[in-house]
Amino acid sequence: MRASTGDADQEEPVHRPGRRGPRPAGPATISRVAETAGVSRATVSRVMNGSTTVNPELAERVRAAARALDYEPSVAARSLALGRTGNVSLIVPDLANPLFQGVLRGLSQAAGQAGRRLLVAESNEDPEEETVLALEARRNSDGLVLASPRASDERLVELRARLAPFVLVYRDVPGSGAPSLTVDNASGMAAIVAHLTTLGHRHLAYLAGPEGSVSNAERLATLRAAAAGEPGFRLTELACGSMFDDGHAAAGAVAGCGASAVVAFNDMVASGALTGLHELGVRVPADVSVTGFDDIAFARYTTPPLTTASIPKNELGRQAWERLWALMNGESGGYDVRFQPRLLIRGSTAPLRQER
């Protein structure tokens, strides 16, 4: 006999007269768990599949019986019953970038705690490859996280029904229906500019990120606005990229442009520039100051330690999971969040030398 109170299932023990003595040996099954807990097979199934409609005390009784019998539900059977794979996917532009590794770690840990496996793929900065990967990943998983996607807003809106449920990290796409977790790039870059101008720097060189990067566009827009709005402020834009090798290759152009400070798209580029400038005999920060963005793990260990804007990478991954999990369960993905970067002043920046 069953009774319902509110949204939670209440179930009385199922009495099975004639059963005496120890239970038969053999592999644990859902039927044995149901018999031990005194409930129906359907109730065991709901508890094992994470349903929140079962009375908490009853659910704990089922879990205790499962532990006592060493019962593990079949992943294949559970996926078939739920119409789910047990997987979630993350697509990033470049797995070699520690920025995305931080998001991956936070997302992976949170998904693992919920018993879900994380599939990861990189698009190699290719918007077309990214959409192909995203669609394939969605067919093989229950939800999707797109970190700093390079596809256009229009393309992501066009694919929204085929990608849902999905969450955006480092990107906000109006009309996509996806919750977004973004970084206030303008605020972070404005703090870097204010720091450098306070030190007396008026000629800055920007080592630009990938053309398809929205973060790069927002950071560059802030620099251009500063140059346009402040007399005597000069900005030199240098094509670069997002990785260490890109920054290293740009060191010669930096040294030749006469800028007293370098603003790199990210910490990887800044680290490469530091190495390249050192090889050219340019002293940092005595001859030129250098800043990064993101505060990746080894930014504090460069020579000299890197001044940068810090963002909460692991937290972005964790919150992406919370929103994706809600969407996967038919709930609202919650509110969008825009994180404020925090300026970290280290040894790679110094006051402008008076003789410059």
CSV table of C-alpha atoms in Angstrom, one decimal:
chain,number,residue,atom,x,y,z
A,1,MET,CA,0.0,0.0,0.0
A,2,ARG,CA,1.3,3.5,-0.9
A,3,ALA,CA,0.3,6.9,0.2
A,4,SER,CA,1.4,10.3,-1.1
A,5,THR,CA,2.2,13.3,1.1
A,6,GLY,CA,3.1,16.4,-0.9
A,7,ASP,CA,5.7,15.6,-3.6
A,8,ALA,CA,7.5,12.9,-1.6
A,9,ASP,CA,6.7,9.2,-1.9
A,10,GLN,CA,5.7,7.5,1.3
A,11,GLU,CA,5.7,3.7,1.2
A,12,GLU,CA,4.9,1.0,3.8
A,13,PRO,CA,7.0,-2.1,4.0
A,14,VAL,CA,6.1,-4.8,1.5
A,15,HIS,CA,5.3,-8.0,3.6
A,16,ARG,CA,6.3,-11.3,2.0
A,17,PRO,CA,5.0,-14.1,4.2
A,18,GLY,CA,6.9,-17.4,4.1
A,19,ARG,CA,10.4,-15.9,3.7
A,20,ARG,CA,12.6,-17.1,6.6
A,21,GLY,CA,16.3,-17.4,7.3
A,22,PRO,CA,19.2,-16.0,5.3
A,23,ARG,CA,18.6,-14.6,1.8
A,24,PRO,CA,19.9,-16.7,-1.1
A,25,ALA,CA,23.4,-16.2,-2.2
A,26,GLY,CA,24.2,-14.7,-5.6
A,27,PRO,CA,24.7,-11.3,-7.2
A,28,ALA,CA,22.7,-8.4,-5.7
A,29,THR,CA,19.8,-7.4,-7.9
A,30,ILE,CA,17.2,-4.6,-7.7
A,31,SER,CA,14.6,-7.2,-6.6
A,32,ARG,CA,16.8,-8.2,-3.6
A,33,VAL,CA,17.3,-4.5,-2.6
A,34,ALA,CA,13.6,-3.9,-2.8
A,35,GLU,CA,12.9,-7.0,-0.7
A,36,THR,CA,15.5,-6.0,1.9
A,37,ALA,CA,14.2,-2.4,2.1
A,38,GLY,CA,10.6,-3.5,2.1
A,39,VAL,CA,9.7,-1.4,-0.9
A,40,SER,CA,8.8,-1.9,-4.6
A,41,ARG,CA,11.3,-2.2,-7.4
A,42,ALA,CA,10.0,1.1,-8.8
A,43,THR,CA,11.0,2.9,-5.6
A,44,VAL,CA,14.5,1.4,-5.7
A,45,SER,CA,14.8,2.5,-9.3
A,46,ARG,CA,13.8,6.1,-8.5
A,47,VAL,CA,16.3,6.3,-5.6
A,48,MET,CA,19.1,4.8,-7.6
A,49,ASN,CA,18.4,7.3,-10.4
A,50,GLY,CA,18.6,10.3,-8.1
A,51,SER,CA,14.9,11.2,-8.0
A,52,THR,CA,14.0,13.8,-5.4
A,53,THR,CA,10.3,12.6,-5.2
A,54,VAL,CA,11.0,9.8,-2.7
A,55,ASN,CA,10.6,10.4,1.0
A,56,PRO,CA,14.1,11.1,2.5
A,57,GLU,CA,13.8,8.4,5.2
A,58,LEU,CA,12.6,5.9,2.7
A,59,ALA,CA,15.3,6.8,0.3
A,60,GLU,CA,17.9,6.3,3.0
A,61,ARG,CA,16.5,2.9,3.8
A,62,VAL,CA,16.9,1.9,0.1
A,63,ARG,CA,20.5,3.2,0.0
A,64,ALA,CA,21.3,1.3,3.2
A,65,ALA,CA,19.9,-1.9,1.7
A,66,ALA,CA,22.0,-1.3,-1.4
A,67,ARG,CA,25.1,-0.8,0.6
A,68,ALA,CA,24.5,-3.9,2.7
A,69,LEU,CA,24.0,-6.0,-0.4
A,70,ASP,CA,26.9,-4.3,-2.3
A,71,TYR,CA,24.4,-3.5,-5.0
A,72,GLU,CA,25.6,-1.4,-8.0
A,73,PRO,CA,22.9,-0.4,-10.6
A,74,SER,CA,23.7,-1.2,-14.2
A,75,VAL,CA,25.0,2.0,-15.9
A,76,ALA,CA,23.6,0.8,-19.2
A,77,ALA,CA,20.2,0.0,-17.7
A,78,ARG,CA,20.0,3.2,-15.9
A,79,SER,CA,20.9,5.2,-19.0
A,80,LEU,CA,18.3,3.3,-21.0
A,81,ALA,CA,15.6,3.9,-18.4
A,82,LEU,CA,16.3,7.6,-18.0
A,83,GLY,CA,17.1,8.2,-21.7
A,84,ARG,CA,20.5,9.5,-20.6
A,85,THR,CA,24.1,8.7,-21.2
A,86,GLY,CA,25.6,9.7,-17.9
A,87,ASN,CA,28.0,11.9,-19.8
A,88,VAL,CA,28.4,15.7,-20.0
A,89,SER,CA,30.8,17.4,-22.5
A,90,LEU,CA,33.1,20.4,-22.5
A,91,ILE,CA,34.4,22.0,-25.7
A,92,VAL,CA,37.3,24.4,-25.5
A,93,PRO,CA,39.4,26.3,-28.2
A,94,ASP,CA,42.7,25.0,-26.9
A,95,LEU,CA,43.4,22.4,-24.2
A,96,ALA,CA,47.0,23.6,-23.9
A,97,ASN,CA,45.8,26.9,-22.4
A,98,PRO,CA,45.9,26.7,-18.6
A,99,LEU,CA,42.9,29.0,-18.5
A,100,PHE,CA,40.6,26.3,-19.8
A,101,GLN,CA,42.3,23.6,-17.7
A,102,GLY,CA,41.1,25.5,-14.6
A,103,VAL,CA,37.5,25.4,-15.9
A,104,LEU,CA,37.9,21.8,-16.7
A,105,ARG,CA,39.1,20.9,-13.2
A,106,GLY,CA,36.2,22.7,-11.5
A,107,LEU,CA,33.6,21.2,-13.9
A,108,SER,CA,35.1,17.7,-13.7
A,109,GLN,CA,35.2,17.6,-9.9
A,110,ALA,CA,31.6,18.8,-9.6
A,111,ALA,CA,30.3,16.4,-12.3
A,112,GLY,CA,32.2,13.5,-10.8
A,113,GLN,CA,30.6,14.1,-7.4
A,114,ALA,CA,27.2,13.8,-9.1
A,115,GLY,CA,28.3,10.5,-10.7
A,116,ARG,CA,28.7,11.9,-14.2
A,117,ARG,CA,31.6,11.4,-16.6
A,118,LEU,CA,33.1,14.4,-18.4
A,119,LEU,CA,34.0,14.2,-22.1
A,120,VAL,CA,36.4,16.9,-23.4
A,121,ALA,CA,37.3,18.1,-26.9
A,122,GLU,CA,39.2,21.1,-28.4
A,123,SER,CA,38.4,23.0,-31.5
A,124,ASN,CA,41.9,24.3,-32.2
A,125,GLU,CA,40.4,27.8,-32.5
A,126,ASP,CA,38.3,26.8,-35.6
A,127,PRO,CA,34.7,27.9,-35.4
A,128,GLU,CA,33.5,25.4,-37.9
A,129,GLU,CA,35.2,22.5,-36.2
A,130,GLU,CA,33.8,23.8,-32.9
A,131,THR,CA,30.2,23.5,-34.1
A,132,VAL,CA,30.8,20.0,-35.5
A,133,LEU,CA,32.4,18.9,-32.2
A,134,ALA,CA,29.6,20.5,-30.2
A,135,LEU,CA,26.8,18.7,-32.1
A,136,GLU,CA,28.6,15.4,-31.9
A,137,ALA,CA,29.3,15.8,-28.2
A,138,ARG,CA,25.7,16.7,-27.5
A,139,ARG,CA,24.6,13.5,-29.3
A,140,ASN,CA,26.8,11.5,-26.9
A,141,SER,CA,26.1,13.3,-23.7
A,142,ASP,CA,23.3,14.8,-21.6
A,143,GLY,CA,24.5,18.4,-21.6
A,144,LEU,CA,27.2,20.6,-22.9
A,145,VAL,CA,29.5,23.4,-21.7
A,146,LEU,CA,31.0,25.7,-24.3
A,147,ALA,CA,34.1,27.6,-23.0
A,148,SER,CA,34.9,30.7,-24.9
A,149,PRO,CA,33.3,29.5,-28.1
A,150,ARG,CA,34.6,31.0,-31.3
A,151,ALA,CA,31.3,30.5,-33.3
A,152,SER,CA,29.3,33.6,-34.0
A,153,ASP,CA,26.3,34.7,-32.0
A,154,GLU,CA,24.1,34.0,-35.0
A,155,ARG,CA,25.4,30.4,-35.4
A,156,LEU,CA,25.0,29.6,-31.7
A,157,VAL,CA,21.4,30.9,-31.7
A,158,GLU,CA,20.7,28.9,-34.8
A,159,LEU,CA,21.9,25.7,-33.1
A,160,ARG,CA,20.3,26.4,-29.7
A,161,ALA,CA,17.7,23.6,-30.0
A,162,ARG,CA,20.2,21.0,-31.1
A,163,LEU,CA,22.7,21.9,-28.4
A,164,ALA,CA,20.4,22.3,-25.4
A,165,PRO,CA,20.9,22.0,-22.6
A,166,PHE,CA,24.1,23.9,-22.7
A,167,VAL,CA,26.0,26.5,-20.7
A,168,LEU,CA,28.3,29.2,-21.9
A,169,VAL,CA,31.6,30.1,-20.1
A,170,TYR,CA,33.5,33.3,-21.0
A,171,ARG,CA,30.7,34.2,-23.4
A,172,ASP,CA,27.3,35.7,-23.4
A,173,VAL,CA,25.0,35.1,-26.4
A,174,PRO,CA,21.6,36.8,-26.2
A,175,GLY,CA,18.9,34.7,-27.7
A,176,SER,CA,20.8,31.4,-27.2
A,177,GLY,CA,18.7,30.4,-24.1
A,178,ALA,CA,21.9,29.3,-22.4
A,179,PRO,CA,23.0,30.5,-19.0
A,180,SER,CA,26.3,32.4,-19.1
A,181,LEU,CA,29.3,32.8,-16.8
A,182,THR,CA,31.5,35.7,-18.0
A,183,VAL,CA,34.3,37.9,-17.0
A,184,ASP,CA,34.2,41.7,-17.0
A,185,ASN,CA,37.1,42.1,-19.4
A,186,ALA,CA,36.5,45.8,-19.6
A,187,SER,CA,36.9,46.2,-15.9
A,188,GLY,CA,40.0,44.0,-15.7
A,189,MET,CA,41.7,45.8,-18.6
A,190,ALA,CA,40.7,49.3,-17.2
A,191,ALA,CA,42.5,48.3,-13.9
A,192,ILE,CA,45.6,47.3,-15.8
A,193,VAL,CA,45.6,50.6,-17.8
A,194,ALA,CA,45.1,52.6,-14.6
A,195,HIS,CA,48.0,50.8,-12.9
A,196,LEU,CA,50.3,51.5,-15.8
A,197,THR,CA,49.4,55.1,-16.3
A,198,THR,CA,49.8,55.7,-12.6
A,199,LEU,CA,53.4,54.4,-13.1
A,200,GLY,CA,53.9,57.0,-15.8
A,201,HIS,CA,53.5,54.8,-18.9
A,202,ARG,CA,51.9,56.6,-21.9
A,203,HIS,CA,52.9,54.3,-24.8
A,204,LEU,CA,51.4,50.8,-24.5
A,205,ALA,CA,51.8,47.9,-26.8
A,206,TYR,CA,48.9,45.4,-26.9
A,207,LEU,CA,49.7,41.8,-27.9
A,208,ALA,CA,46.4,40.9,-29.4
A,209,GLY,CA,44.6,37.5,-28.9
A,210,PRO,CA,42.9,35.4,-31.5
A,211,GLU,CA,40.6,37.3,-33.9
A,212,GLY,CA,37.6,35.1,-33.0
A,213,SER,CA,37.9,35.7,-29.3
A,214,VAL,CA,35.2,37.8,-27.7
A,215,SER,CA,37.5,38.4,-24.7
A,216,ASN,CA,40.2,39.8,-27.0
A,217,ALA,CA,37.6,42.2,-28.6
A,218,GLU,CA,36.4,43.4,-25.3
A,219,ARG,CA,40.0,44.0,-23.9
A,220,LEU,CA,41.1,45.7,-27.1
A,221,ALA,CA,38.0,48.0,-27.1
A,222,THR,CA,38.9,49.1,-23.6
A,223,LEU,CA,42.5,50.0,-24.6
A,224,ARG,CA,41.3,51.9,-27.7
A,225,ALA,CA,38.8,53.9,-25.6
A,226,ALA,CA,41.6,54.8,-23.1
A,227,ALA,CA,43.9,55.9,-26.0
A,228,ALA,CA,41.1,58.0,-27.5
A,229,GLY,CA,40.1,59.6,-24.3
A,230,GLU,CA,43.4,60.6,-22.7
A,231,PRO,CA,45.8,63.1,-24.3
A,232,GLY,CA,49.3,61.8,-24.8
A,233,PHE,CA,48.2,58.2,-24.5
A,234,ARG,CA,49.4,56.1,-27.4
A,235,LEU,CA,48.5,52.5,-28.2
A,236,THR,CA,50.4,50.2,-30.6
A,237,GLU,CA,48.5,47.0,-31.6
A,238,LEU,CA,50.6,44.0,-32.5
A,239,ALA,CA,49.0,40.8,-33.9
A,240,CYS,CA,49.9,37.9,-31.7
A,241,GLY,CA,47.8,35.0,-30.5
A,242,SER,CA,47.0,33.2,-27.3
A,243,MET,CA,50.0,30.9,-26.5
A,244,PHE,CA,53.6,31.1,-25.2
A,245,ASP,CA,55.2,30.8,-28.6
A,246,ASP,CA,53.0,33.7,-29.9
A,247,GLY,CA,54.3,36.0,-27.2
A,248,HIS,CA,57.9,34.8,-27.7
A,249,ALA,CA,57.7,35.5,-31.4
A,250,ALA,CA,56.3,39.0,-30.8
A,251,ALA,CA,59.2,40.1,-28.5
A,252,GLY,CA,61.2,41.7,-31.4
A,253,ALA,CA,58.2,43.8,-32.5
A,254,VAL,CA,57.7,44.9,-28.9
A,255,ALA,CA,61.3,45.9,-28.5
A,256,GLY,CA,61.2,47.8,-31.8
A,257,CYS,CA,58.0,49.8,-31.3
A,258,GLY,CA,59.3,51.9,-28.5
A,259,ALA,CA,56.5,51.2,-26.0
A,260,SER,CA,57.4,51.4,-22.4
A,261,ALA,CA,54.8,48.8,-21.3
A,262,VAL,CA,53.3,45.7,-22.8
A,263,VAL,CA,49.7,44.6,-22.2
A,264,ALA,CA,49.4,41.0,-23.3
A,265,PHE,CA,46.1,39.3,-24.2
A,266,ASN,CA,46.7,36.7,-21.5
A,267,ASP,CA,49.4,35.3,-19.2
A,268,MET,CA,50.6,32.7,-21.7
A,269,VAL,CA,51.4,35.4,-24.2
A,270,ALA,CA,53.0,37.6,-21.5
A,271,SER,CA,55.2,34.7,-20.3
A,272,GLY,CA,56.4,34.2,-23.9
A,273,ALA,CA,57.1,37.9,-24.3
A,274,LEU,CA,59.1,37.9,-21.0
A,275,THR,CA,61.3,35.1,-22.3
A,276,GLY,CA,61.8,36.7,-25.7
A,277,LEU,CA,62.6,40.1,-24.3
A,278,HIS,CA,65.2,38.6,-21.9
A,279,GLU,CA,66.8,36.9,-24.9
A,280,LEU,CA,67.0,40.2,-26.6
A,281,GLY,CA,68.7,41.9,-23.6
A,282,VAL,CA,65.6,43.9,-22.8
A,283,ARG,CA,65.2,44.2,-19.0
A,284,VAL,CA,61.7,43.7,-17.4
A,285,PRO,CA,60.6,45.9,-15.7
A,286,ALA,CA,63.6,48.3,-15.9
A,287,ASP,CA,63.3,48.8,-19.6
A,288,VAL,CA,59.7,47.8,-20.3
A,289,SER,CA,56.8,46.7,-18.0
A,290,VAL,CA,54.8,43.6,-18.9
A,291,THR,CA,51.2,42.6,-17.8
A,292,GLY,CA,49.1,39.6,-18.5
A,293,PHE,CA,45.5,38.6,-17.9
A,294,ASP,CA,43.9,35.5,-16.2
A,295,ASP,CA,46.4,34.7,-13.4
A,296,ILE,CA,47.2,31.2,-14.5
A,297,ALA,CA,49.0,29.0,-12.0
A,298,PHE,CA,52.6,29.8,-12.9
A,299,ALA,CA,52.1,33.5,-13.5
A,300,ARG,CA,53.5,34.1,-10.0
A,301,TYR,CA,56.6,32.1,-10.8
A,302,THR,CA,57.8,33.8,-14.0
A,303,THR,CA,60.9,35.9,-13.9
A,304,PRO,CA,59.9,38.5,-12.8
A,305,PRO,CA,56.5,37.5,-11.3
A,306,LEU,CA,53.8,38.7,-13.6
A,307,THR,CA,51.4,41.5,-12.9
A,308,THR,CA,48.0,40.3,-14.1
A,309,ALA,CA,44.2,40.3,-13.7
A,310,SER,CA,43.0,37.3,-11.7
A,311,ILE,CA,39.8,35.4,-12.5
A,312,PRO,CA,38.2,32.5,-10.6
A,313,LYS,CA,38.7,29.7,-13.2
A,314,ASN,CA,37.8,26.7,-11.0
A,315,GLU,CA,34.7,28.5,-9.7
A,316,LEU,CA,33.6,29.1,-13.3
A,317,GLY,CA,33.7,25.4,-13.9
A,318,ARG,CA,31.9,24.5,-10.7
A,319,GLN,CA,29.1,27.0,-11.4
A,320,ALA,CA,28.8,25.9,-15.0
A,321,TRP,CA,28.0,22.4,-13.6
A,322,GLU,CA,25.4,23.7,-11.2
A,323,ARG,CA,23.6,25.4,-14.1
A,324,LEU,CA,23.9,22.5,-16.5
A,325,TRP,CA,22.7,20.1,-13.8
A,326,ALA,CA,19.6,22.2,-13.2
A,327,LEU,CA,18.9,22.4,-17.0
A,328,MET,CA,19.3,18.6,-17.3
A,329,ASN,CA,16.7,18.1,-14.7
A,330,GLY,CA,14.1,20.4,-16.3
A,331,GLU,CA,14.8,23.4,-14.0
A,332,SER,CA,15.9,26.9,-14.7
A,333,GLY,CA,19.6,27.4,-15.3
A,334,GLY,CA,19.5,30.4,-12.9
A,335,TYR,CA,20.9,33.8,-13.3
A,336,ASP,CA,23.9,34.8,-15.4
A,337,VAL,CA,27.1,35.8,-13.6
A,338,ARG,CA,29.7,38.3,-14.6
A,339,PHE,CA,32.9,38.0,-12.5
A,340,GLN,CA,35.0,41.0,-11.7
A,341,PRO,CA,38.8,40.4,-12.2
A,342,ARG,CA,41.2,41.4,-9.4
A,343,LEU,CA,44.4,43.2,-10.3
A,344,LEU,CA,47.5,41.5,-8.9
A,345,ILE,CA,50.5,43.7,-8.9
A,346,ARG,CA,53.8,41.8,-9.0
A,347,GLY,CA,57.4,42.4,-10.2
A,348,SER,CA,56.9,42.7,-13.9
A,349,THR,CA,55.7,46.4,-13.7
A,350,ALA,CA,57.6,49.4,-12.5
A,351,PRO,CA,57.5,53.2,-12.8
A,352,LEU,CA,58.6,54.6,-16.2
A,353,ARG,CA,62.3,55.4,-16.4
A,354,GLN,CA,62.6,59.2,-16.6
A,355,GLU,CA,65.1,59.1,-19.5
A,356,ARG,CA,62.6,57.4,-21.9
